[in-house]
Short mmCIF file of C-alpha atoms in Angstrom, two decimals:
data_model
loop_
_atom_site.label_atom_id
_atom_site.label_comp_id
_atom_site.label_asym_id
_atom_site.label_seq_id
_atom_site.Cartn_x
_atom_site.Cartn_y
_atom_site.Cartn_z
CA MET A 11 -262.64 13.80 28.01
CA ALA A 12 -262.79 17.02 30.00
CA ASP A 13 -260.68 20.16 30.31
CA ARG A 14 -259.17 20.87 33.70
CA THR A 15 -257.03 23.46 35.33
CA ALA A 16 -254.94 21.54 37.81
CA PRO A 17 -251.74 22.24 39.72
CA VAL A 18 -248.73 20.42 38.33
CA GLU A 19 -245.75 19.61 40.49
CA TYR A 20 -242.36 18.86 38.99
CA ALA A 21 -240.86 15.82 40.69
CA SER A 22 -237.30 17.14 40.79
CA GLY A 23 -236.60 17.51 44.48
CA ALA A 24 -236.91 20.35 46.96
CA SER A 25 -236.67 23.04 44.29
CA ALA A 26 -239.86 21.83 42.57
CA THR A 27 -242.26 24.60 41.59
CA ARG A 28 -246.01 24.62 41.07
CA ARG A 29 -248.05 26.50 38.56
CA GLU A 30 -251.52 26.40 37.07
CA ALA A 31 -251.74 24.82 33.61
CA PRO A 32 -254.72 23.76 31.49
CA THR A 33 -254.86 20.01 31.02
CA GLU A 34 -257.03 17.47 29.26
CA HIS A 35 -258.37 14.59 31.30
CA TYR A 36 -258.98 11.04 30.09
CA ASP A 37 -259.96 7.95 32.00
CA VAL A 38 -257.05 6.09 30.39
CA LEU A 39 -253.94 7.29 28.61
CA ILE A 40 -252.10 4.82 26.38
CA VAL A 41 -248.50 5.68 25.54
CA GLY A 42 -247.46 4.31 22.14
CA ALA A 43 -249.36 3.71 18.90
CA GLY A 44 -247.54 0.64 17.69
CA LEU A 45 -248.66 -2.98 17.63
CA SER A 46 -249.25 -3.04 21.41
CA GLY A 47 -250.92 0.36 21.72
CA ILE A 48 -253.43 -0.20 18.92
CA GLY A 49 -254.35 -3.57 20.42
CA ALA A 50 -254.73 -2.04 23.89
CA ALA A 51 -257.05 0.65 22.51
CA TYR A 52 -259.26 -1.99 20.88
CA HIS A 53 -259.61 -3.96 24.12
CA LEU A 54 -260.31 -0.79 26.08
CA GLN A 55 -263.07 0.54 23.85
CA THR A 56 -264.60 -2.94 23.51
CA ASN A 57 -264.50 -4.04 27.16
CA CYS A 58 -264.74 -0.62 28.85
CA PRO A 59 -266.92 1.35 26.40
CA THR A 60 -267.74 4.13 28.88
CA ARG A 61 -264.07 4.98 29.46
CA SER A 62 -262.53 7.89 27.58
CA TYR A 63 -259.00 7.40 26.29
CA ALA A 64 -256.24 8.84 24.13
CA LEU A 65 -252.99 7.48 22.71
CA LEU A 66 -249.84 9.59 22.93
CA GLU A 67 -247.37 8.71 20.18
CA GLY A 68 -243.89 10.23 20.01
CA ARG A 69 -243.45 9.71 16.29
CA GLU A 70 -245.51 11.05 13.39
CA ALA A 71 -247.12 7.77 12.31
CA ILE A 72 -248.83 4.63 13.54
CA GLY A 73 -246.79 1.45 13.66
CA GLY A 74 -243.97 1.77 16.17
CA THR A 75 -241.22 -0.71 15.32
CA TRP A 76 -242.79 -1.57 11.99
CA ASP A 77 -242.75 2.05 10.92
CA LEU A 78 -239.29 2.80 12.31
CA PHE A 79 -237.31 -0.05 10.75
CA ARG A 80 -236.75 0.35 7.01
CA TYR A 81 -233.78 -1.91 6.32
CA PRO A 82 -233.93 -4.40 3.40
CA GLY A 83 -236.02 -7.48 4.06
CA ILE A 84 -237.45 -6.28 7.40
CA ARG A 85 -239.89 -8.93 8.59
CA SER A 86 -241.21 -10.68 11.65
CA ASP A 87 -239.43 -13.69 13.11
CA SER A 88 -242.76 -14.88 14.55
CA ASP A 89 -245.67 -16.20 12.54
CA MET A 90 -248.51 -13.74 12.03
CA TYR A 91 -251.14 -16.13 13.37
CA THR A 92 -249.67 -15.51 16.82
CA LEU A 93 -248.14 -12.07 16.25
CA GLY A 94 -251.47 -10.84 14.87
CA TYR A 95 -254.27 -9.66 17.13
CA SER A 96 -256.61 -12.17 18.71
CA PHE A 97 -259.60 -10.13 17.51
CA ARG A 98 -258.59 -9.49 13.88
CA PRO A 99 -257.63 -12.43 11.65
CA TRP A 100 -254.47 -12.36 9.58
CA THR A 101 -255.58 -13.24 6.04
CA ASP A 102 -252.42 -12.84 3.99
CA PRO A 103 -251.10 -16.16 2.60
CA LYS A 104 -247.65 -15.49 4.10
CA ALA A 105 -247.37 -16.48 7.74
CA ILE A 106 -243.86 -15.00 8.04
CA ALA A 107 -244.72 -11.50 6.89
CA ASP A 108 -242.55 -8.60 5.79
CA GLY A 109 -242.51 -5.27 7.58
CA PRO A 110 -244.71 -3.33 5.13
CA ALA A 111 -247.43 -6.00 5.36
CA ILE A 112 -247.36 -5.91 9.17
CA LEU A 113 -247.44 -2.11 9.17
CA ARG A 114 -250.44 -2.15 6.84
CA TYR A 115 -252.20 -4.64 9.15
CA VAL A 116 -251.65 -2.42 12.21
CA ARG A 117 -252.80 0.73 10.44
CA GLU A 118 -255.86 -0.95 8.93
CA THR A 119 -256.79 -2.19 12.41
CA ALA A 120 -256.52 1.33 13.80
CA SER A 121 -258.67 2.71 10.99
CA GLU A 122 -261.27 -0.08 11.01
CA TYR A 123 -262.03 0.35 14.72
CA GLY A 124 -261.75 4.14 14.80
CA ILE A 125 -258.68 4.04 17.04
CA ASP A 126 -256.73 6.43 14.80
CA ARG A 127 -259.07 9.26 15.83
CA HIS A 128 -257.78 8.99 19.41
CA ILE A 129 -254.06 9.32 18.61
CA ARG A 130 -252.01 12.42 19.44
CA PHE A 131 -248.88 12.27 17.29
CA ARG A 132 -245.50 13.87 18.08
CA HIS A 133 -246.14 13.74 21.83
CA HIS A 134 -243.00 12.57 23.66
CA VAL A 135 -243.95 11.73 27.24
CA LYS A 136 -241.30 12.89 29.70
CA ARG A 137 -242.80 12.72 33.19
CA ALA A 138 -245.72 11.13 35.00
CA SER A 139 -246.64 11.94 38.59
CA TRP A 140 -249.32 10.24 40.67
CA SER A 141 -251.47 12.01 43.24
CA SER A 142 -253.10 9.70 45.79
CA GLU A 143 -255.38 12.52 46.93
CA GLU A 144 -256.91 12.98 43.49
CA ALA A 145 -256.29 9.41 42.31
CA CYS A 146 -254.87 10.45 38.97
CA TRP A 147 -251.69 10.71 36.99
CA THR A 148 -250.43 14.02 35.62
CA VAL A 149 -248.54 13.30 32.42
CA GLU A 150 -246.21 15.83 30.81
CA ALA A 151 -245.18 15.55 27.19
CA GLU A 152 -243.18 17.54 24.68
CA ARG A 153 -245.20 18.23 21.54
CA GLY A 154 -243.79 18.70 18.06
CA PRO A 155 -240.36 19.93 16.97
CA GLU A 156 -240.74 23.00 19.20
CA LYS A 157 -241.02 20.65 22.21
CA GLU A 158 -243.99 22.55 23.57
CA LEU A 159 -244.85 21.32 27.06
CA VAL A 160 -248.37 19.88 27.28
CA ARG A 161 -250.13 18.14 30.15
CA PHE A 162 -252.77 15.48 30.54
CA THR A 163 -254.36 13.83 33.54
CA CYS A 164 -255.69 10.31 33.61
CA ASP A 165 -257.07 7.80 36.07
CA PHE A 166 -255.02 4.94 34.62
CA LEU A 167 -251.79 4.96 32.62
CA LEU A 168 -251.02 2.11 30.22
CA MET A 169 -247.52 2.01 28.74
CA CYS A 170 -247.27 0.41 25.28
CA SER A 171 -244.03 2.01 24.16
CA GLY A 172 -242.00 -1.14 23.60
CA TYR A 173 -238.79 -2.06 25.31
CA TYR A 174 -235.95 -0.50 23.35
CA ASN A 175 -234.59 2.92 22.53
CA TYR A 176 -235.88 4.31 19.21
CA ALA A 177 -233.28 7.09 19.20
CA GLU A 178 -230.23 4.88 19.72
CA GLY A 179 -229.26 1.32 18.86
CA HIS A 180 -226.47 -0.75 20.40
CA ARG A 181 -223.39 0.26 18.48
CA PRO A 182 -219.98 -0.69 19.93
CA GLU A 183 -216.93 1.30 18.90
CA PHE A 184 -214.57 -0.76 16.74
CA PRO A 185 -210.82 -0.21 16.60
CA GLY A 186 -209.79 1.89 13.61
CA GLU A 187 -213.32 2.37 12.29
CA ALA A 188 -212.56 5.99 11.31
CA ARG A 189 -210.13 4.61 8.73
CA PHE A 190 -212.86 2.85 6.75
CA GLN A 191 -213.63 4.81 3.58
CA GLY A 192 -217.15 3.53 2.89
CA PRO A 193 -220.56 3.94 4.56
CA LEU A 194 -220.95 2.50 8.07
CA VAL A 195 -224.65 1.82 8.66
CA HIS A 196 -226.75 0.71 11.63
CA PRO A 197 -229.97 -1.07 10.51
CA GLN A 198 -232.11 0.96 12.92
CA PHE A 199 -231.22 4.09 10.93
CA TRP A 200 -231.08 2.77 7.39
CA PRO A 201 -230.32 5.52 4.81
CA GLU A 202 -233.20 5.76 2.36
CA LYS A 203 -230.95 6.14 -0.68
CA LEU A 204 -228.16 3.72 0.23
CA ASP A 205 -227.03 2.06 -3.00
CA TYR A 206 -225.54 -1.37 -2.43
CA ALA A 207 -225.97 -2.72 -5.97
CA ASN A 208 -222.85 -4.61 -7.04
CA LYS A 209 -221.13 -3.62 -3.80
CA ARG A 210 -219.29 -5.82 -1.32
CA VAL A 211 -221.17 -5.75 1.97
CA VAL A 212 -220.12 -6.99 5.40
CA VAL A 213 -222.90 -7.40 7.96
CA ILE A 214 -221.55 -7.57 11.53
CA GLY A 215 -223.82 -9.72 13.70
CA SER A 216 -225.64 -13.03 13.76
CA GLY A 217 -229.04 -12.20 15.27
CA ALA A 218 -232.48 -11.76 13.73
CA THR A 219 -231.54 -8.54 11.92
CA ALA A 220 -228.38 -9.99 10.38
CA VAL A 221 -230.02 -13.19 9.13
CA THR A 222 -232.73 -11.02 7.55
CA LEU A 223 -230.37 -8.54 5.91
CA VAL A 224 -227.99 -11.04 4.34
CA PRO A 225 -230.43 -12.83 1.99
CA ALA A 226 -232.32 -9.58 1.29
CA MET A 227 -229.16 -7.78 0.13
CA ALA A 228 -227.54 -10.76 -1.57
CA GLY A 229 -229.80 -10.53 -4.61
CA THR A 230 -228.47 -7.06 -5.46
CA ALA A 231 -225.02 -6.78 -3.87
CA ALA A 232 -221.87 -8.22 -5.41
CA HIS A 233 -221.40 -10.33 -2.27
CA VAL A 234 -222.60 -10.22 1.35
CA THR A 235 -220.57 -11.55 4.27
CA MET A 236 -222.12 -12.17 7.67
CA LEU A 237 -219.34 -11.66 10.21
CA GLN A 238 -220.07 -13.13 13.63
CA ARG A 239 -218.06 -13.63 16.79
CA SER A 240 -220.04 -16.75 17.61
CA PRO A 241 -222.87 -18.67 15.94
CA THR A 242 -226.60 -18.43 16.60
CA TYR A 243 -229.25 -21.13 16.25
CA VAL A 244 -231.02 -20.61 12.93
CA MET A 245 -234.14 -22.52 11.95
CA SER A 246 -235.98 -22.56 8.62
CA ARG A 247 -239.77 -22.54 8.33
CA PRO A 248 -242.02 -22.20 5.29
CA ALA A 249 -243.09 -18.59 4.67
CA GLU A 250 -246.63 -19.84 4.09
CA ASP A 251 -248.56 -22.00 6.55
CA ARG A 252 -250.25 -24.57 4.30
CA ILE A 253 -252.57 -25.79 7.03
CA ALA A 254 -253.71 -22.22 7.73
CA ASN A 255 -254.33 -21.53 4.05
CA TRP A 256 -256.29 -24.79 3.70
CA LEU A 257 -258.43 -23.99 6.77
CA ARG A 258 -259.16 -20.52 5.43
CA ARG A 259 -260.50 -21.95 2.19
CA TYR A 260 -263.08 -24.13 3.93
CA LEU A 261 -263.88 -22.37 7.22
CA PRO A 262 -265.00 -18.87 8.27
CA ALA A 263 -262.04 -16.54 8.63
CA LYS A 264 -262.22 -16.14 12.41
CA LEU A 265 -262.56 -19.86 13.05
CA ALA A 266 -259.70 -20.72 10.70
CA TYR A 267 -257.55 -18.02 12.31
CA GLY A 268 -258.35 -19.21 15.82
CA LEU A 269 -257.52 -22.84 15.04
CA THR A 270 -254.25 -21.88 13.37
CA ARG A 271 -253.37 -19.57 16.24
CA TRP A 272 -253.79 -22.35 18.80
CA LYS A 273 -251.94 -24.84 16.59
CA ASN A 274 -248.94 -22.52 16.43
CA VAL A 275 -249.11 -21.58 20.11
CA LEU A 276 -249.05 -25.24 21.17
CA LEU A 277 -246.32 -26.17 18.70
CA GLY A 278 -244.19 -23.27 19.93
CA MET A 279 -244.69 -24.26 23.56
CA PHE A 280 -243.85 -27.87 22.78
CA PHE A 281 -240.63 -26.89 21.02
CA PHE A 282 -239.56 -24.52 23.81
CA ASN A 283 -240.26 -27.06 26.57
CA LEU A 284 -238.47 -29.76 24.63
CA ALA A 285 -235.46 -27.47 24.28
CA ARG A 286 -235.43 -26.97 28.05
CA LYS A 287 -235.79 -30.64 28.89
CA ARG A 288 -233.67 -32.16 26.13
CA PRO A 289 -231.33 -29.43 24.89
CA GLU A 290 -228.83 -31.77 23.23
CA GLN A 291 -231.50 -33.47 21.10
CA VAL A 292 -232.95 -30.10 20.04
CA LYS A 293 -229.49 -28.80 19.24
CA GLU A 294 -228.83 -31.88 17.12
CA PHE A 295 -232.11 -31.27 15.27
CA LEU A 296 -231.39 -27.58 14.60
CA VAL A 297 -227.81 -28.11 13.50
CA GLY A 298 -228.84 -31.13 11.46
CA GLN A 299 -231.44 -29.05 9.62
CA VAL A 300 -228.75 -26.53 8.65
CA ARG A 301 -226.50 -29.36 7.45
CA GLU A 302 -229.31 -30.67 5.24
CA HIS A 303 -229.62 -27.26 3.57
CA LEU A 304 -225.90 -26.53 3.17
CA GLY A 305 -224.59 -30.01 2.47
CA PRO A 306 -222.07 -32.30 4.17
CA ASP A 307 -219.02 -30.29 3.05
CA TYR A 308 -220.04 -27.05 4.72
CA ASP A 309 -218.43 -26.27 8.11
CA VAL A 310 -221.68 -26.22 10.08
CA ALA A 311 -219.86 -26.93 13.36
CA THR A 312 -217.99 -23.61 13.15
CA HIS A 313 -220.67 -21.33 11.75
CA PHE A 314 -224.03 -22.70 12.95
CA SER A 315 -223.36 -24.69 16.13
CA PRO A 316 -223.57 -22.38 19.19
CA SER A 317 -221.93 -23.15 22.51
CA TYR A 318 -225.08 -22.30 24.50
CA LYS A 319 -228.27 -24.34 24.77
CA PRO A 320 -231.25 -23.73 22.48
CA TRP A 321 -233.52 -20.97 23.82
CA ASP A 322 -230.89 -19.62 26.22
CA GLN A 323 -231.12 -17.02 23.49
CA ARG A 324 -233.89 -16.57 20.94
CA VAL A 325 -233.75 -18.96 17.97
CA CYS A 326 -233.54 -17.05 14.68
CA LEU A 327 -236.14 -17.89 12.06
CA VAL A 328 -235.49 -17.77 8.31
CA PRO A 329 -238.42 -18.24 5.90
CA ASP A 330 -238.03 -20.83 3.14
CA ALA A 331 -234.35 -21.29 4.10
CA ASP A 332 -233.49 -18.03 2.31
CA LEU A 333 -230.24 -17.51 4.25
CA PHE A 334 -229.02 -21.01 3.48
CA GLN A 335 -229.98 -20.65 -0.17
CA VAL A 336 -227.80 -17.57 -0.78
CA VAL A 337 -224.89 -19.12 1.12
CA LYS A 338 -225.16 -22.30 -0.92
CA GLN A 339 -225.33 -20.29 -4.16
CA GLY A 340 -222.16 -18.39 -3.24
CA ARG A 341 -223.88 -14.98 -3.12
CA ALA A 342 -223.27 -14.77 0.63
CA SER A 343 -220.87 -16.28 3.14
CA VAL A 344 -220.52 -16.63 6.89
CA VAL A 345 -217.27 -15.83 8.69
CA THR A 346 -216.81 -16.64 12.38
CA ASP A 347 -213.95 -14.60 13.80
CA HIS A 348 -213.09 -11.55 15.91
CA ILE A 349 -212.46 -8.04 14.62
CA GLU A 350 -208.88 -6.89 15.06
CA THR A 351 -209.32 -3.49 13.42
CA PHE A 352 -211.09 -1.68 10.64
CA THR A 353 -208.96 -0.74 7.65
CA GLU A 354 -209.41 1.62 4.72
CA LYS A 355 -210.70 -1.27 2.62
CA GLY A 356 -212.69 -3.27 5.18
CA ILE A 357 -212.02 -5.31 8.32
CA GLN A 358 -208.86 -7.05 9.53
CA LEU A 359 -209.72 -10.16 11.53
CA ARG A 360 -207.83 -11.68 14.44
CA SER A 361 -207.02 -14.72 12.30
CA GLY A 362 -205.15 -12.46 9.85
CA GLN A 363 -207.83 -12.58 7.15
CA GLU A 364 -209.01 -9.26 5.72
CA LEU A 365 -212.62 -8.82 4.59
CA GLU A 366 -212.80 -6.21 1.86
CA ALA A 367 -215.98 -4.17 1.90
CA ASP A 368 -217.59 -1.20 0.20
CA ILE A 369 -220.31 -1.00 2.89
CA ILE A 370 -220.28 -2.23 6.49
CA VAL A 371 -223.55 -2.81 8.35
CA THR A 372 -223.40 -3.00 12.15
CA ALA A 373 -226.31 -5.32 12.99
CA THR A 374 -225.05 -5.31 16.57
CA GLY A 375 -228.37 -5.16 18.37
CA LEU A 376 -230.84 -3.03 20.24
CA LYS A 377 -230.50 -0.83 23.29
CA LEU A 378 -233.17 -1.69 25.84
CA GLN A 379 -235.07 1.09 27.56
CA LEU A 380 -237.60 0.74 30.37
CA LEU A 381 -240.84 2.63 29.65
CA SER A 382 -239.17 5.18 27.37
CA ASP A 383 -237.05 6.53 30.26
CA ILE A 384 -240.05 8.46 31.57
CA GLU A 385 -239.58 9.96 35.04
CA PHE A 386 -242.19 8.54 37.41
CA SER A 387 -243.14 9.84 40.84
CA VAL A 388 -245.77 8.93 43.41
CA ASP A 389 -246.99 11.71 45.73
CA GLY A 390 -243.89 13.76 44.98
CA GLU A 391 -241.43 10.91 45.54
CA ARG A 392 -239.37 9.71 42.59
CA ARG A 393 -239.88 6.02 41.80
CA GLU A 394 -237.12 3.96 40.21
CA LEU A 395 -239.13 1.27 38.46
CA SER A 396 -236.02 -0.85 37.96
CA LYS A 397 -236.05 -1.43 41.74
CA CYS A 398 -239.66 -2.61 41.76
CA LEU A 399 -241.02 -6.13 41.57
CA CYS A 400 -243.26 -6.91 38.60
CA TYR A 401 -246.80 -8.00 39.33
CA LYS A 402 -247.95 -10.51 36.68
CA ALA A 403 -245.26 -9.03 34.42
CA MET A 404 -247.48 -5.99 33.83
CA MET A 405 -247.54 -3.72 36.93
CA PHE A 406 -245.01 -2.43 39.45
CA SER A 407 -244.97 -3.01 43.20
CA ASP A 408 -246.37 -0.08 45.19
CA VAL A 409 -247.09 2.00 42.07
CA PRO A 410 -250.82 2.68 41.60
CA ASN A 411 -252.85 2.53 38.37
CA LEU A 412 -249.89 1.92 36.07
CA ALA A 413 -249.46 -1.04 33.71
CA TYR A 414 -247.13 -1.80 30.84
CA SER A 415 -247.14 -4.20 27.90
CA PHE A 416 -244.20 -6.56 27.63
CA GLY A 417 -244.40 -9.61 25.39
CA TYR A 418 -242.83 -13.04 25.50
CA THR A 419 -239.21 -13.81 24.70
CA ASN A 420 -240.02 -17.40 23.71
CA ALA A 421 -243.17 -16.70 21.65
CA SER A 422 -244.93 -13.92 19.79
CA TRP A 423 -244.98 -10.52 21.48
CA THR A 424 -248.70 -9.97 20.90
CA LEU A 425 -249.82 -13.09 22.74
CA LYS A 426 -248.82 -11.54 26.07
CA VAL A 427 -249.76 -7.93 25.36
CA ASP A 428 -253.27 -9.04 24.34
CA LEU A 429 -253.64 -10.72 27.74
CA THR A 430 -252.24 -7.65 29.50
CA SER A 431 -254.78 -5.36 27.83
CA GLU A 432 -257.62 -7.71 28.73
CA TYR A 433 -256.48 -7.77 32.34
CA VAL A 434 -256.26 -3.99 32.54
CA CYS A 435 -259.88 -3.87 31.38
CA ARG A 436 -260.84 -6.33 34.12
CA LEU A 437 -259.15 -4.07 36.67
CA LEU A 438 -260.91 -0.97 35.37
CA ASN A 439 -264.30 -2.69 35.44
CA HIS A 440 -263.65 -3.92 38.98
CA LEU A 441 -262.90 -0.35 40.08
CA GLU A 442 -266.06 0.93 38.44
CA ARG A 443 -268.29 -1.80 39.88
CA HIS A 444 -267.19 -1.12 43.43
CA GLY A 445 -266.86 2.66 43.27
CA LEU A 446 -263.07 2.50 43.74
CA THR A 447 -260.37 4.69 42.25
CA THR A 448 -257.06 2.98 42.90
CA CYS A 449 -255.41 -0.42 42.44
CA THR A 450 -251.89 -0.97 43.76
CA PRO A 451 -249.90 -4.24 43.83
CA ARG A 452 -248.39 -4.37 47.31
CA ARG A 453 -244.98 -5.96 47.62
CA ASP A 454 -244.68 -9.12 49.69
CA PRO A 455 -241.48 -8.85 51.78
CA THR A 456 -241.09 -12.64 51.78
CA VAL A 457 -240.72 -12.77 47.98
CA GLU A 458 -237.14 -13.06 46.74
CA GLU A 459 -235.95 -10.94 43.85
CA GLN A 460 -234.86 -12.58 40.62
CA PRO A 461 -233.76 -11.16 37.23
CA PHE A 462 -236.70 -10.09 35.09
CA LEU A 463 -235.52 -12.12 32.07
CA ASP A 464 -233.68 -15.43 32.19
CA PHE A 465 -232.00 -14.83 28.85
CA SER A 466 -228.32 -14.77 27.94
CA SER A 467 -228.71 -12.57 24.84
CA GLY A 468 -226.36 -9.60 24.80
CA TYR A 469 -229.08 -6.98 24.53
CA VAL A 470 -230.74 -8.38 27.68
CA GLN A 471 -227.54 -8.74 29.71
CA ARG A 472 -226.40 -5.22 28.82
CA ALA A 473 -229.59 -3.79 30.31
CA ILE A 474 -230.26 -6.20 33.17
CA ASP A 475 -229.78 -3.46 35.81
CA LEU A 476 -232.27 -1.20 34.03
CA MET A 477 -235.06 -3.75 34.14
CA PRO A 478 -237.43 -4.37 37.06
CA LYS A 479 -237.22 -7.64 39.00
CA GLN A 480 -239.48 -10.65 39.07
CA GLY A 481 -240.26 -12.53 42.24
CA SER A 482 -239.77 -16.11 43.35
CA LYS A 483 -243.49 -16.95 43.45
CA ARG A 484 -246.90 -15.90 42.14
CA PRO A 485 -248.09 -13.32 41.28
CA TRP A 486 -244.58 -11.86 40.96
CA ARG A 487 -243.19 -14.70 38.87
CA LEU A 488 -242.71 -14.38 35.10
CA TYR A 489 -243.56 -17.74 33.55
CA GLN A 490 -243.19 -17.18 29.78
CA ASN A 491 -246.10 -19.57 29.33
CA TYR A 492 -249.10 -18.43 27.31
CA VAL A 493 -251.56 -21.10 28.49
CA LEU A 494 -250.74 -20.52 32.16
CA ASP A 495 -250.99 -16.74 31.72
CA LEU A 496 -254.26 -17.13 29.83
CA PHE A 497 -255.95 -18.89 32.75
CA THR A 498 -254.35 -16.60 35.35
CA MET A 499 -255.08 -13.28 33.66
CA ARG A 500 -258.38 -14.04 31.97
CA PHE A 501 -260.03 -16.14 34.68
CA GLY A 502 -258.05 -15.57 37.88
CA ASP A 503 -259.37 -13.39 40.71
CA VAL A 504 -258.68 -9.69 40.28
CA ASP A 505 -258.93 -9.19 44.04
CA ASP A 506 -256.22 -11.75 44.79
CA GLY A 507 -254.94 -10.52 48.14
CA THR A 508 -251.89 -8.86 46.58
CA MET A 509 -253.69 -6.10 44.70
CA GLU A 510 -254.83 -3.41 47.11
CA PHE A 511 -257.97 -1.47 46.17
CA SER A 512 -258.99 1.88 47.61
CA ARG A 513 -260.98 5.02 47.02
CA ALA A 514 -259.29 8.41 47.04
CA PRO A 515 -260.09 10.86 49.83
CA ARG A 516 -261.15 13.28 47.13
CA SER A 517 -263.06 11.63 44.28
CA LEU A 518 -262.30 14.36 41.73
CA SER A 519 -260.88 11.92 39.21
CA VAL A 520 -263.62 9.34 38.94
CA GLY A 521 -266.30 10.98 41.07
CA PHE A 522 -268.74 8.09 41.37
CA GLU A 523 -272.19 9.13 42.51
CA GLU A 524 -274.78 6.67 43.71
CA PRO A 525 -276.68 6.57 40.36
CA GLN A 526 -273.40 5.73 38.60
CA LEU A 527 -272.70 2.94 41.03
CA GLU A 528 -276.13 1.49 40.49
CA ALA A 529 -275.68 1.70 36.72
CA ALA A 530 -272.32 -0.04 36.99
CA LYS A 531 -273.85 -2.84 39.06
CA SER A 532 -276.66 -3.22 36.54
CA ARG A 533 -274.17 -3.57 33.68
CA GLU A 534 -272.27 -6.20 35.66
CA ALA A 535 -275.46 -8.14 36.37
CA ALA A 536 -276.38 -8.03 32.68
#
């Protein structure tokens, strides 16, 4: 890291002004200190040990999503043998882990590898502008509650800030909701002292958050009702992976973890591909599993048999059938209907039924956000990333030295972001070996644009225009296939004919001298 005094240009049109401002320079800036950011930092310091780096985190703590969400029962809907890092085994007996356990895992990882020392908390990144002449990004952030403007420069910018808005969830306005006399709560902003003991609770929604909340609250509340407009596929899995626990007893931790990880990756891929090829058989299996848990008299066709095909939306996972257990015991119920209006005592449904409630929880989803709504510019020209094509689902067409972490929709998030971080390190090492400063994916005009995500979930469709596009062929195609991505990103050519490499006219940013080039070549040969 070095201190600089560099001119900063605001990318806001003709009225932009310039002024001198002290900045700190790093080889790499990582934005976000959640699951993705901590993993990216590990890969960077392991595979590119000579590179300086810092993490800019908008919140006051490590953990991202797992620190933000505090609602009852918060947990992963992916197993931790694939959601965990490739380099640090998950050793807890529970494969489907709760939020506090995942948060502890992330924070312990940051501490164990010294990553926490590189984090700048309460830094909200607002703008990033690229200079081709100096081959660096100038990043502006607001620091602390006073929103003090601070600046950094970096040779490479890696975005690990997730894909949804931390400040705002998806929360539709319901007719008459002002009439309701009780608390109206969104899970993303769960009140710390909300008392729901012996209260009647209605949870609006049928996604991952709703199926988590209902069994978690049912043990304390008088009754919990999950109110949904339409059903979602829900699948039960054991909270503990018995094969993983058996392997861990007899094998070294890393070997046991690796074997379990691959077992779960391949099983997940098999299930997803089967759902695509034989959707009716998979639907019959999923609905049949629910019927086994709830019994032949329960109206599974109405409440747990969606109209769409499996994996057109994400399949919800419930550990040890906890949702079905509380429904069967009468502590919770599922109602499939439309909301007519809120009332003083609860919700009036279109069918005429009224659900009485003391508390209503709107588990109505997330609001997607592309790269934290940061304003990007290249050589003074504003870049709308939503209009770019995605290169290997991690970089943007015609935008230099910028990558972002975006996980799978059909598998664990971390599987993809691990590969992304590894690939960024390969790019950085390629630049160093050849004395280059810049890597830019150049758009192929023959490639057709396609939606970034082929997913019918509401939270995706609401934000489809905000997302970048994928292309009709490699390397612009998004495959949602871990094995294919593994071979492409870990072993494929970095210089693939699409990525353009260059050296800046002024080598202020990297400044390779001949001895450095020779040292880099020696490291590569070794």
